[in-house]
Coordinates of C-alpha atoms in Angstrom, one line a residue:
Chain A
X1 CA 11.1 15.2 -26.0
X2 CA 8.9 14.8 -23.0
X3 CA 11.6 13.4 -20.7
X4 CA 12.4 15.3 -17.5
X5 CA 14.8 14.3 -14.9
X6 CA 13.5 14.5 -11.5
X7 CA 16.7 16.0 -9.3
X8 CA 15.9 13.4 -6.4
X9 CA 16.9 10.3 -9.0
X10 CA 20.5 11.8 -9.6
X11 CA 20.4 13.5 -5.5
X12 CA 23.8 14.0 -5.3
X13 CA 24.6 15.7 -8.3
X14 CA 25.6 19.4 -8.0
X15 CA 23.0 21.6 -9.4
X16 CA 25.6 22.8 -12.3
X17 CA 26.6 20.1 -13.1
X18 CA 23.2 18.5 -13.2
X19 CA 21.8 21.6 -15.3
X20 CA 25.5 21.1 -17.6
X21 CA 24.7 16.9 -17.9
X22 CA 21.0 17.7 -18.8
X23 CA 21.8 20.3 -21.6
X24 CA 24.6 17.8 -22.9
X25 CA 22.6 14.8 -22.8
X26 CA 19.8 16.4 -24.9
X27 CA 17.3 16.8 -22.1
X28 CA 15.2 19.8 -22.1
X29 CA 13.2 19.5 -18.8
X30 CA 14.1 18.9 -14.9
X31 CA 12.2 18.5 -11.4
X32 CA 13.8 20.4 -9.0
X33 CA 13.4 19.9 -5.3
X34 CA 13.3 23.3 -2.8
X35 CA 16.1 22.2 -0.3
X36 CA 19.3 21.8 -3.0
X37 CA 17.3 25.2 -4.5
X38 CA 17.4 26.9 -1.4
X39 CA 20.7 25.7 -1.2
X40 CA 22.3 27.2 -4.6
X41 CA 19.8 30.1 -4.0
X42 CA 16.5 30.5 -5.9
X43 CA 17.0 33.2 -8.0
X44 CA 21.0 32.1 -9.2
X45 CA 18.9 28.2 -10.0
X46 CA 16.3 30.2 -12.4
X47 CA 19.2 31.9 -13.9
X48 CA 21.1 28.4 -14.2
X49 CA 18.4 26.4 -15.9
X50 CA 17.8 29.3 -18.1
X51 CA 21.2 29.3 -19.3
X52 CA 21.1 25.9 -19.8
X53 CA 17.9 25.9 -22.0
X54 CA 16.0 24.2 -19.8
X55 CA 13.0 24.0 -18.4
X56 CA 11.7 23.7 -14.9
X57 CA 8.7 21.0 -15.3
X58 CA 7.9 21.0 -11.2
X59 CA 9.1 22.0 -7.7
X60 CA 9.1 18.8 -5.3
X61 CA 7.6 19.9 -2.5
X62 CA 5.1 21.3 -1.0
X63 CA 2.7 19.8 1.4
X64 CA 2.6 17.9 5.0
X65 CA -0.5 20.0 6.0
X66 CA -0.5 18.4 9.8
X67 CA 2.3 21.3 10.6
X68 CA 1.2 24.2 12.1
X69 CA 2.4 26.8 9.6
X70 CA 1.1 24.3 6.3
X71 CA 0.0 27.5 5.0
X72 CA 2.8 29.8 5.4
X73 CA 5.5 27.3 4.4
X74 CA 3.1 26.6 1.3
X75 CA 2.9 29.9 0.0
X76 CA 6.6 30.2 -0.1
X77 CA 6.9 26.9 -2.3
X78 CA 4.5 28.3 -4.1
X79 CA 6.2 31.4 -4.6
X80 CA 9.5 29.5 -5.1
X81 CA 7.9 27.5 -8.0
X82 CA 6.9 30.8 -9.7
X83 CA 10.2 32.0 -9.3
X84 CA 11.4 28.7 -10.7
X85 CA 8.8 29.3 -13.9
X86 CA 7.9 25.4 -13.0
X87 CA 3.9 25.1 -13.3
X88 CA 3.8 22.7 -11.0
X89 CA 4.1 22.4 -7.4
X90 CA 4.0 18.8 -6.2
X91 CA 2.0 17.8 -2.5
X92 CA 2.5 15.1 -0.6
X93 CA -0.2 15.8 1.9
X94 CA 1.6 14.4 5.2
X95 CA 0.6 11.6 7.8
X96 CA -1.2 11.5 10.9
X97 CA -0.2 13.6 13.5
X98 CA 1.7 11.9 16.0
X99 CA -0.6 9.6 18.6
X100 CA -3.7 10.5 16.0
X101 CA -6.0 7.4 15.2
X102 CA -7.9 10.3 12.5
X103 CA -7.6 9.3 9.3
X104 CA -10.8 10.8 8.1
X105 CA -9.6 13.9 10.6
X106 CA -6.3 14.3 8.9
X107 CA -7.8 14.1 5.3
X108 CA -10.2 16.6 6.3
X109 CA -6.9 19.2 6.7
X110 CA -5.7 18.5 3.6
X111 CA -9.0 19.6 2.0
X112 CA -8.9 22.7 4.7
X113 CA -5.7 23.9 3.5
X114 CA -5.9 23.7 -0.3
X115 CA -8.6 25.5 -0.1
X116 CA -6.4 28.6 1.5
X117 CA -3.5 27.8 -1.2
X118 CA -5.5 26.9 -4.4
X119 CA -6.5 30.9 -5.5
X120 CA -3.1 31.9 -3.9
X121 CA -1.0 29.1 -6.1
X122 CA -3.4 30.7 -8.9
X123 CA -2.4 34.2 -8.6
X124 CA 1.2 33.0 -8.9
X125 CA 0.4 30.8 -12.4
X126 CA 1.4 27.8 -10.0
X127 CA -1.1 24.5 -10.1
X128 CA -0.7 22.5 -6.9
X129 CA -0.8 18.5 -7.5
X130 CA -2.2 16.4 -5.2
X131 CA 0.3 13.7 -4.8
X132 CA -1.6 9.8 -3.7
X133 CA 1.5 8.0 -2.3
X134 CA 1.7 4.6 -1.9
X135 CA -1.0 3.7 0.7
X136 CA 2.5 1.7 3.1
X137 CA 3.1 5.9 3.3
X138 CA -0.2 6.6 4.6
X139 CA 0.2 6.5 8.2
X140 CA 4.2 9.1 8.3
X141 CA 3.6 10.6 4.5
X142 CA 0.6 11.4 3.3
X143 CA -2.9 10.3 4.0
X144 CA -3.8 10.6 0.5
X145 CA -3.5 7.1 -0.9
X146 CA -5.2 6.5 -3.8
X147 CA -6.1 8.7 -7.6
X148 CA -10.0 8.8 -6.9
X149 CA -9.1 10.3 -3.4
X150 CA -6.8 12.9 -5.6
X151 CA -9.0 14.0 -7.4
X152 CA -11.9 14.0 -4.8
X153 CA -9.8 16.1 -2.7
X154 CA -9.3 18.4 -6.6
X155 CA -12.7 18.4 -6.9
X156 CA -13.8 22.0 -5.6
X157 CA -10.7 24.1 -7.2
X158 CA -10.7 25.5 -10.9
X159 CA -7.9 23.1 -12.5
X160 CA -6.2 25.3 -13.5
X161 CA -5.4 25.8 -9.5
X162 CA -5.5 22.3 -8.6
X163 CA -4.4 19.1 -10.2
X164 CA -2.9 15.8 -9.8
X165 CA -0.1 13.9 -9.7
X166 CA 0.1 10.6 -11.3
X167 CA 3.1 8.4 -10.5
X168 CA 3.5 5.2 -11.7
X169 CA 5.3 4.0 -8.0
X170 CA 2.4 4.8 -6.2
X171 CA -0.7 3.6 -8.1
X172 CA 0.6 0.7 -9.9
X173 CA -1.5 -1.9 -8.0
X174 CA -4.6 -0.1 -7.8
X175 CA -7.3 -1.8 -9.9
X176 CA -9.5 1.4 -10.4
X177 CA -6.3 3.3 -11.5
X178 CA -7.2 2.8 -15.6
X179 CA -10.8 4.7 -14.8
X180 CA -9.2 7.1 -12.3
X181 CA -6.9 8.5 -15.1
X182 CA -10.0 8.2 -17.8
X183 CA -11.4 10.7 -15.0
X184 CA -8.6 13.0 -14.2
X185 CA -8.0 13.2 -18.1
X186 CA -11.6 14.2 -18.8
X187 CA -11.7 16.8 -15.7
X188 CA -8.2 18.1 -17.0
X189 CA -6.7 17.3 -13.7
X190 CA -3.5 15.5 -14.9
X191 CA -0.9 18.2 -13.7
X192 CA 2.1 16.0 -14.1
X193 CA 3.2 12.3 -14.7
X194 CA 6.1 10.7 -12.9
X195 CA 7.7 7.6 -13.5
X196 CA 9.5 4.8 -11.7
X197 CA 9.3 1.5 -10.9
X198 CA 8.4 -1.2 -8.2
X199 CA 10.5 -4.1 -7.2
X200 CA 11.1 -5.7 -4.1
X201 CA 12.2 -7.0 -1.5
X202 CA 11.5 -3.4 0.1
X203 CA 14.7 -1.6 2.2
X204 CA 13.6 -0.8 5.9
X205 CA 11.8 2.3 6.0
X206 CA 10.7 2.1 2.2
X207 CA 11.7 5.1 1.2
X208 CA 14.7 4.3 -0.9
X209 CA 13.5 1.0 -2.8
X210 CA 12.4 2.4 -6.3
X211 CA 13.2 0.4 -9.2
X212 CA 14.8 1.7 -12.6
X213 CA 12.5 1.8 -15.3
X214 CA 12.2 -1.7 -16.7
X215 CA 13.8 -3.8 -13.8
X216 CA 10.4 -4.2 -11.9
X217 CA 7.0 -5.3 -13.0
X218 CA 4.7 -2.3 -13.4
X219 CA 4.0 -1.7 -17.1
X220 CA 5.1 1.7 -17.8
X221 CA 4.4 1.8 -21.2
X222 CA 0.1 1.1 -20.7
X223 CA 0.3 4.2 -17.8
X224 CA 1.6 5.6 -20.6
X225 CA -0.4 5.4 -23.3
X226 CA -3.8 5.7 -20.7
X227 CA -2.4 9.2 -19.4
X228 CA -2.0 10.3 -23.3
X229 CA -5.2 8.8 -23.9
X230 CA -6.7 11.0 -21.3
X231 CA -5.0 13.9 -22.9
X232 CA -2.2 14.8 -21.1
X233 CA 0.6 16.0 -23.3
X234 CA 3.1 16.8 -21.1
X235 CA 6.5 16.0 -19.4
X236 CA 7.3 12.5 -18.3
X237 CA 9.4 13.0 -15.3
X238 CA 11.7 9.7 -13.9
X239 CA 11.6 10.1 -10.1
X240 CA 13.5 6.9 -9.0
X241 CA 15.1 7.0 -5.2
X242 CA 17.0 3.9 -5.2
X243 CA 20.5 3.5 -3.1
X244 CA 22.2 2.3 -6.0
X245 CA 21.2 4.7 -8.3
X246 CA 22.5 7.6 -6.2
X247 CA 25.9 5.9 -5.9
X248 CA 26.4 6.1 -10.0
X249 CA 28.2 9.0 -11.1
X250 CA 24.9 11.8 -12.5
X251 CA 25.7 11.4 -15.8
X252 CA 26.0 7.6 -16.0
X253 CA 22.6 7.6 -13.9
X254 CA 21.3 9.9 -16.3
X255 CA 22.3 8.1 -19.1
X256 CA 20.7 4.7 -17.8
X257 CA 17.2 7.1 -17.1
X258 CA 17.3 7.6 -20.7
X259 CA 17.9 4.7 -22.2
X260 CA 15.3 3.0 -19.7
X261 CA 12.9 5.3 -20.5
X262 CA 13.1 4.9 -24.4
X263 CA 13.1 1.2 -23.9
X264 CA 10.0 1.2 -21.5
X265 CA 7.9 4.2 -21.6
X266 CA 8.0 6.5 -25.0
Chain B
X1 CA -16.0 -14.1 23.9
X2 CA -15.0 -13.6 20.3
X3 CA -11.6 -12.8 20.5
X4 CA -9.3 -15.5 18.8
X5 CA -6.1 -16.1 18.8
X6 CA -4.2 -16.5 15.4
X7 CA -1.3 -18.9 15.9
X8 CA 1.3 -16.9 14.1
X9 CA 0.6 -14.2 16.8
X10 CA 2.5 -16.9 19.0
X11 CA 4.5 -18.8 16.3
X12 CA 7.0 -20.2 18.2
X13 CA 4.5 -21.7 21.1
X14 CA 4.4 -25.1 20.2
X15 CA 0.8 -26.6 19.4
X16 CA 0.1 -28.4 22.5
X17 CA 1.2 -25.7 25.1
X18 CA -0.5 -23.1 22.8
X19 CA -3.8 -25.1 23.2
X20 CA -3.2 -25.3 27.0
X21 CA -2.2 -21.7 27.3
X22 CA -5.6 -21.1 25.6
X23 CA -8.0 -23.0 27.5
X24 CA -5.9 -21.6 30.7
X25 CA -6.6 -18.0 29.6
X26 CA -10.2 -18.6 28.8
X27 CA -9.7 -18.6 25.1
X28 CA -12.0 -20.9 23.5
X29 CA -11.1 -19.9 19.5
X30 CA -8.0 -20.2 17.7
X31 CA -6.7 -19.9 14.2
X32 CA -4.1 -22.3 13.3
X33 CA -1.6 -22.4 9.9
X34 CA -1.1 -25.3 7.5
X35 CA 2.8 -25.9 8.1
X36 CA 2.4 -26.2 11.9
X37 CA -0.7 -28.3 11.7
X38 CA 0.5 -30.5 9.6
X39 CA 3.6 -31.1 11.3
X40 CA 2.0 -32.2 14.4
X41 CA -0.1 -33.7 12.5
X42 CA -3.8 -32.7 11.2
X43 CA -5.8 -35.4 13.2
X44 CA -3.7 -35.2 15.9
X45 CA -4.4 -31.3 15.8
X46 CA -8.2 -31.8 15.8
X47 CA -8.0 -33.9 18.6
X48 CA -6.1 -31.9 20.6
X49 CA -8.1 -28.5 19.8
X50 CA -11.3 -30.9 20.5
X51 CA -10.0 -31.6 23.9
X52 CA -8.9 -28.7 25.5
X53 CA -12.2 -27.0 24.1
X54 CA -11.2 -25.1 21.7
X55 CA -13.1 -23.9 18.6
X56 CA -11.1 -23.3 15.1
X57 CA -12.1 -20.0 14.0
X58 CA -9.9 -20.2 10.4
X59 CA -7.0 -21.8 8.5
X60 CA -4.3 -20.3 7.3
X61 CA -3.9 -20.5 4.4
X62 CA -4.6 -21.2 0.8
X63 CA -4.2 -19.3 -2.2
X64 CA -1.1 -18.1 -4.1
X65 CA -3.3 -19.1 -7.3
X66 CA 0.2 -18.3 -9.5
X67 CA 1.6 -21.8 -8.6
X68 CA 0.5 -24.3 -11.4
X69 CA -0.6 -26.7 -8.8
X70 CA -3.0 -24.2 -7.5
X71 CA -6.0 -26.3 -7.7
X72 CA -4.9 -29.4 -6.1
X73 CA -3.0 -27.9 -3.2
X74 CA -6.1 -25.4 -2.4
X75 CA -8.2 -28.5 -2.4
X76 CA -6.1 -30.4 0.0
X77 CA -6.2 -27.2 1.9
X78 CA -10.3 -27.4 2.0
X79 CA -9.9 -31.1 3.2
X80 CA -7.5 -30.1 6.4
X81 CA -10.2 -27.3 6.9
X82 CA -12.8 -29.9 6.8
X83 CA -10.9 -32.2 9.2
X84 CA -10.4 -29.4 11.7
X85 CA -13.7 -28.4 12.0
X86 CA -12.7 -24.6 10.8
X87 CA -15.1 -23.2 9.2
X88 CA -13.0 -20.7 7.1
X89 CA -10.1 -20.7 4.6
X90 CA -7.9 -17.5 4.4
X91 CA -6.6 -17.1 0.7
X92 CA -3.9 -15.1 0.0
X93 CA -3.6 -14.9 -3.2
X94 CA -0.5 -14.9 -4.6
X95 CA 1.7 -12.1 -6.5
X96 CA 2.9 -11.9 -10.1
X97 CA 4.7 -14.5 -11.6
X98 CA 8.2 -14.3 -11.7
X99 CA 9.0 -11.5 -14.9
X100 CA 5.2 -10.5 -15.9
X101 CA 4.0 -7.5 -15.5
X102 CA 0.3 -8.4 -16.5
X103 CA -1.4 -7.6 -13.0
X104 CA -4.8 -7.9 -14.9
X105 CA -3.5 -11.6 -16.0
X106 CA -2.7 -12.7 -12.5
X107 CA -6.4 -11.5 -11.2
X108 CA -7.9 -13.1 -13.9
X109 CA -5.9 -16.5 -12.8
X110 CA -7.3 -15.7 -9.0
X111 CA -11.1 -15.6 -10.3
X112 CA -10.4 -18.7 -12.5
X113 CA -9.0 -20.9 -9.7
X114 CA -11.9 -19.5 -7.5
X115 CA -14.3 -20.9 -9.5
X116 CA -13.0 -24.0 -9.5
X117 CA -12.4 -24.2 -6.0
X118 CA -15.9 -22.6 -4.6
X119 CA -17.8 -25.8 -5.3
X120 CA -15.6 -28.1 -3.5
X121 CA -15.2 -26.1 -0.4
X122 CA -19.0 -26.2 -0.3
X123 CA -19.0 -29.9 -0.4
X124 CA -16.6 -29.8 2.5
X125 CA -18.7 -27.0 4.8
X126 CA -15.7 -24.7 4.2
X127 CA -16.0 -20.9 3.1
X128 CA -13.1 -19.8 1.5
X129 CA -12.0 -16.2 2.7
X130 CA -10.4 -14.2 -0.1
X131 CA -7.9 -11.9 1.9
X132 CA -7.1 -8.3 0.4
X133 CA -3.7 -7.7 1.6
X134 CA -1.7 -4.5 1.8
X135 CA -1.0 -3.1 -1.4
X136 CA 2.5 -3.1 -0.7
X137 CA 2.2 -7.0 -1.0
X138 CA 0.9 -6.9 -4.6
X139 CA 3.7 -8.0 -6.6
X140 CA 4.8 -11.0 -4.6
X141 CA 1.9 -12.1 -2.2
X142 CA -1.0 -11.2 -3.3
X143 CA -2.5 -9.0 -6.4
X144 CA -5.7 -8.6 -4.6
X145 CA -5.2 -5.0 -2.7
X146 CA -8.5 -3.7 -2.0
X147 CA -12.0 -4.9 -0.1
X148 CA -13.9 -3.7 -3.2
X149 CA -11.4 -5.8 -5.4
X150 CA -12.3 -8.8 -3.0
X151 CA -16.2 -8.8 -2.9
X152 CA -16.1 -8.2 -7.1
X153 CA -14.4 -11.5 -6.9
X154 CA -16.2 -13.1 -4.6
X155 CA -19.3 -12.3 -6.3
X156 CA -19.8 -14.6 -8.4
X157 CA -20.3 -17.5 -5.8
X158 CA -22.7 -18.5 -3.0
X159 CA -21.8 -16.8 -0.3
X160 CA -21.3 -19.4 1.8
X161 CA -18.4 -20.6 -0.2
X162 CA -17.1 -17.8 -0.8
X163 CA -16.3 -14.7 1.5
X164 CA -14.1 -12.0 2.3
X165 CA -11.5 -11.1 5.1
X166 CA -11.4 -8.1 7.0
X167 CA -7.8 -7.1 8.0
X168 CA -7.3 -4.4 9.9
X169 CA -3.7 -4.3 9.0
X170 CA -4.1 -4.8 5.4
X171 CA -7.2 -2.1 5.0
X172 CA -7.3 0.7 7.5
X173 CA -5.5 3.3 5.0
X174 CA -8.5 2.7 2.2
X175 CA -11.0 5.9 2.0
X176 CA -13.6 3.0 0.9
X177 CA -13.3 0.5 3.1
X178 CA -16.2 1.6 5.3
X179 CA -18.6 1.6 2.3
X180 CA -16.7 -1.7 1.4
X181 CA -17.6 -2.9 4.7
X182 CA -21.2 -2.0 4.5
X183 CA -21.3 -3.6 1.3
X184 CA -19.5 -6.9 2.4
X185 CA -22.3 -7.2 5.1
X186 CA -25.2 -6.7 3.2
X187 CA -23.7 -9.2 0.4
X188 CA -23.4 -11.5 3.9
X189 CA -19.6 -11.9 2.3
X190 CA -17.8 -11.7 6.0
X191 CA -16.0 -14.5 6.6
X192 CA -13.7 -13.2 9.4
X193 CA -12.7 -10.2 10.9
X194 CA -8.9 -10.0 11.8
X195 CA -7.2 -7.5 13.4
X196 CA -3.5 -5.8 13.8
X197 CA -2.1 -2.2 14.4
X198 CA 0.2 -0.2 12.0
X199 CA 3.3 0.9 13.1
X200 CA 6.5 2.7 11.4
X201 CA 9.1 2.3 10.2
X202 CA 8.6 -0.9 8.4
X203 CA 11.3 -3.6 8.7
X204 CA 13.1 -4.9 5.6
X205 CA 10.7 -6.8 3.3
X206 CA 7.9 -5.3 5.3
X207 CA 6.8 -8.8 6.5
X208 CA 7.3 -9.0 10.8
X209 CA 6.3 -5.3 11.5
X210 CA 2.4 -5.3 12.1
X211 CA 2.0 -3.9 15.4
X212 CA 0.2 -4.9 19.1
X213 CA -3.4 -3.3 19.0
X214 CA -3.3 0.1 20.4
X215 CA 0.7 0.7 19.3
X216 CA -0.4 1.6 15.9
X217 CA -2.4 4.2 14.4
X218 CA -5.4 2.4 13.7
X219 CA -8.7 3.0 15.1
X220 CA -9.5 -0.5 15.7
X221 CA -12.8 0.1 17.8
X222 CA -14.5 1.4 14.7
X223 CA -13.6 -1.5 12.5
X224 CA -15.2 -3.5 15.2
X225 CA -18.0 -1.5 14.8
X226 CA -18.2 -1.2 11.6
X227 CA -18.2 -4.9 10.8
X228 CA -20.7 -5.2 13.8
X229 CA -22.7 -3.0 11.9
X230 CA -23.0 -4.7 8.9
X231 CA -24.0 -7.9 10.8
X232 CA -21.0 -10.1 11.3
X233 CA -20.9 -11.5 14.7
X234 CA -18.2 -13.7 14.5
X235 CA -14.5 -14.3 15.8
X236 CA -12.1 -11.6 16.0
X237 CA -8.8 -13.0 15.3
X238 CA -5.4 -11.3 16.4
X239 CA -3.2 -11.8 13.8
X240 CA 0.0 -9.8 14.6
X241 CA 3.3 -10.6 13.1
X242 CA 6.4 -9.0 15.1
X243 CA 9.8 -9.9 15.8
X244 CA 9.6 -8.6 19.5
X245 CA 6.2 -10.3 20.1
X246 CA 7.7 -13.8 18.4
X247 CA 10.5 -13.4 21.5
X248 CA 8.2 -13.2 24.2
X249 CA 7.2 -16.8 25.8
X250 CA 3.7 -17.8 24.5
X251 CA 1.6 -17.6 27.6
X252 CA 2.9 -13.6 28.3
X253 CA 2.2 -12.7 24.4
X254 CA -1.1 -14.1 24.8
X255 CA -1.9 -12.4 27.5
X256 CA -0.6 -9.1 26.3
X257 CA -2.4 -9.5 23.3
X258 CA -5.8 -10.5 25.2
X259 CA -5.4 -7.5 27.4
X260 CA -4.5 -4.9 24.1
X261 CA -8.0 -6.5 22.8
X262 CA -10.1 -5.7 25.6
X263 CA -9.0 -2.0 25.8
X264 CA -8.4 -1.1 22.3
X265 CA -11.2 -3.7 20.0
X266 CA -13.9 -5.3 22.2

């Protein structure tokens, strides 16, 4: 089963009882995040999950390489992750600084810091994926907006260092998206792919809009079959903020995940 | 002078005082919108615009190529162009239909009524102006997200039937659009150049919160160069659509915007 729950799509389930609901539910992999794993401690989660049969498919996040310390608070995650046993650390890269009109400037950091992290996330059996978010992100998020920018920014590492992330939210609407995963496939960049998605009208701020698989109008199922095409054989994580979502009890939300997820994407 | 001002920038200003406000502030180009127009009156419109000196840089707008009457209502759009002496149609082109998820589908429908329309705008002296809007728009105003996306669809048509808009708004977070740019001017595809700032955090339904030039984080001076540049030396329409700016008497927003344009665009 290649079905992972992403811990932000059930937020405000306890890590226990998310770990228990997983195990119960059949459902072998899960995303973590680092601040409810800092929270229940890092160590007592690996111990958890392990318990639990499970396994850690990534550690949400890294990244926002405008801050001062990007590399500093990076390594950690990094170290975190390998702590975790999850093989991938996720990145969203982070906007503009504050009063900056430098896009180019800002992309420029991202590549400057990878560059420090990529042989340190090696070293730890960590691969760091480049996150594109959803280009109405690109100004407070991350300046990385679209899959051929990814995997431009990939390019220099061993992949085996540095990957991508492909997320169905994001890159729905791109039209070079099909030959961007044809060439993240065939450079082995695909380092994870995430699932939710898109329907509108969009909640103020846009963070919390996502749709549940199947009630929006991105088709899951071709992303799908064009990220096994391209080789990738591994998890499938649903990554869905939504309001309404987070208000269900975990193990009914988990139980709609599922279901959606049979119905739309496997 | 090529600043312009787009009448949604003002939408509450009704026509007459708008043209007066104009001509009083030495603005000599403006770009008016089909509903307004039409309720004053088309003929009326050019008459008025014709006597206070004015110039009609574009008409806003066709497109949204989903509808089933696409054809015949673009076409009555190309005959109010015509009668208002604007020399440019802006298309937006429309989302997905109501339940498909067939993005490719609804792109394919945009081409198709292109081709049917190109010919007829040419009889008419009007250059249709396919707009690339902000991918966050793609599902329910317009699948066309991207500059590159635009002048592949445009291509297929004389050139001066067929163009491309430059949005500021809609384009500033694309790592291509300067090589889109480049490429839009040496096809001789620039129809018009509009410009708006990006601000955060967007309003619910992400429609009303483009921002005044120089609030944002766009570096609107090097659009201007960029699409000087690549040869286009015509009007540069504000196009700004905000809540606070809509509550601000018409002959003050103007004059904020005119003064924003001269420090952060000409």
């Amino acid at each position: 089963m290649r079905f992972s729950l992403n811990q932000w799509t059930t937020r405000h389930w306890p890590l226990p009882d998310l770990a228990a609901g997983c195990a119960a539910a059949g459902v072998s992999g899960v995303g973590l995040w680092r601040e409810p794993v800092a929270e229940y401690g890092a160590a007592r989660t690996a111990k958890l999950v392990r318990d639990h049969g499970l396994t850690v498919t990534s550690l949400c996040r890294g990244g926002f390489f405008r801050e001062p310390d990007a590399v500093a608070v990076n390594r950690r995650a990094v170290e975190e992750a390998a702590e975790l046993g999850a093989p991938v650390l996720c990145l969203v890269s982070g906007g503009l600084p504050e009063g900056s009109r430098d896009l180019d400037g800002a992309v420029a950091r991202v590549a400057d810091v990878l560059a420090e992290l990529a042989p340190y996330a090696g070293e730890h059996g960590v691969r760091l994926a480049i996150e594109p978010l959803h280009p109405m992100y690109c100004s407070d998020r991350c300046v990385v907006t679209t899959l051929a920018q990814a995997l431009d920014l990939a390019a220099p590492h061993p992949s085996d260092q540095v990957g991508v992330m492909i997320d169905t939210y994001h890159l729905w609407w791109d039209p070079a998206v099909w030959d961007g995963i044809a060439r993240a496939g065939a450079q082995d960049r695909i380092a994870l792919f995430q699932v939710a998605d898109w329907i509108t009208p969009l909640p103020e701020g846009v963070l919390t809009g996502r749709g549940m698989l199947g009630d929006g109008c991105i088709d899951l199922r071709r992303f799908r079959a064009a990220v096994d095409a391209a080789g990738y054989t591994g998890p499938i994580e649903a990554e869905i903020f939504n309001e309404a979502l987070w208000a269900m009890p975990g193990p009914e939300a988990l139980s709609l995940t599922l279901a959606r997820y049979r119905e739309h994407v496997e």
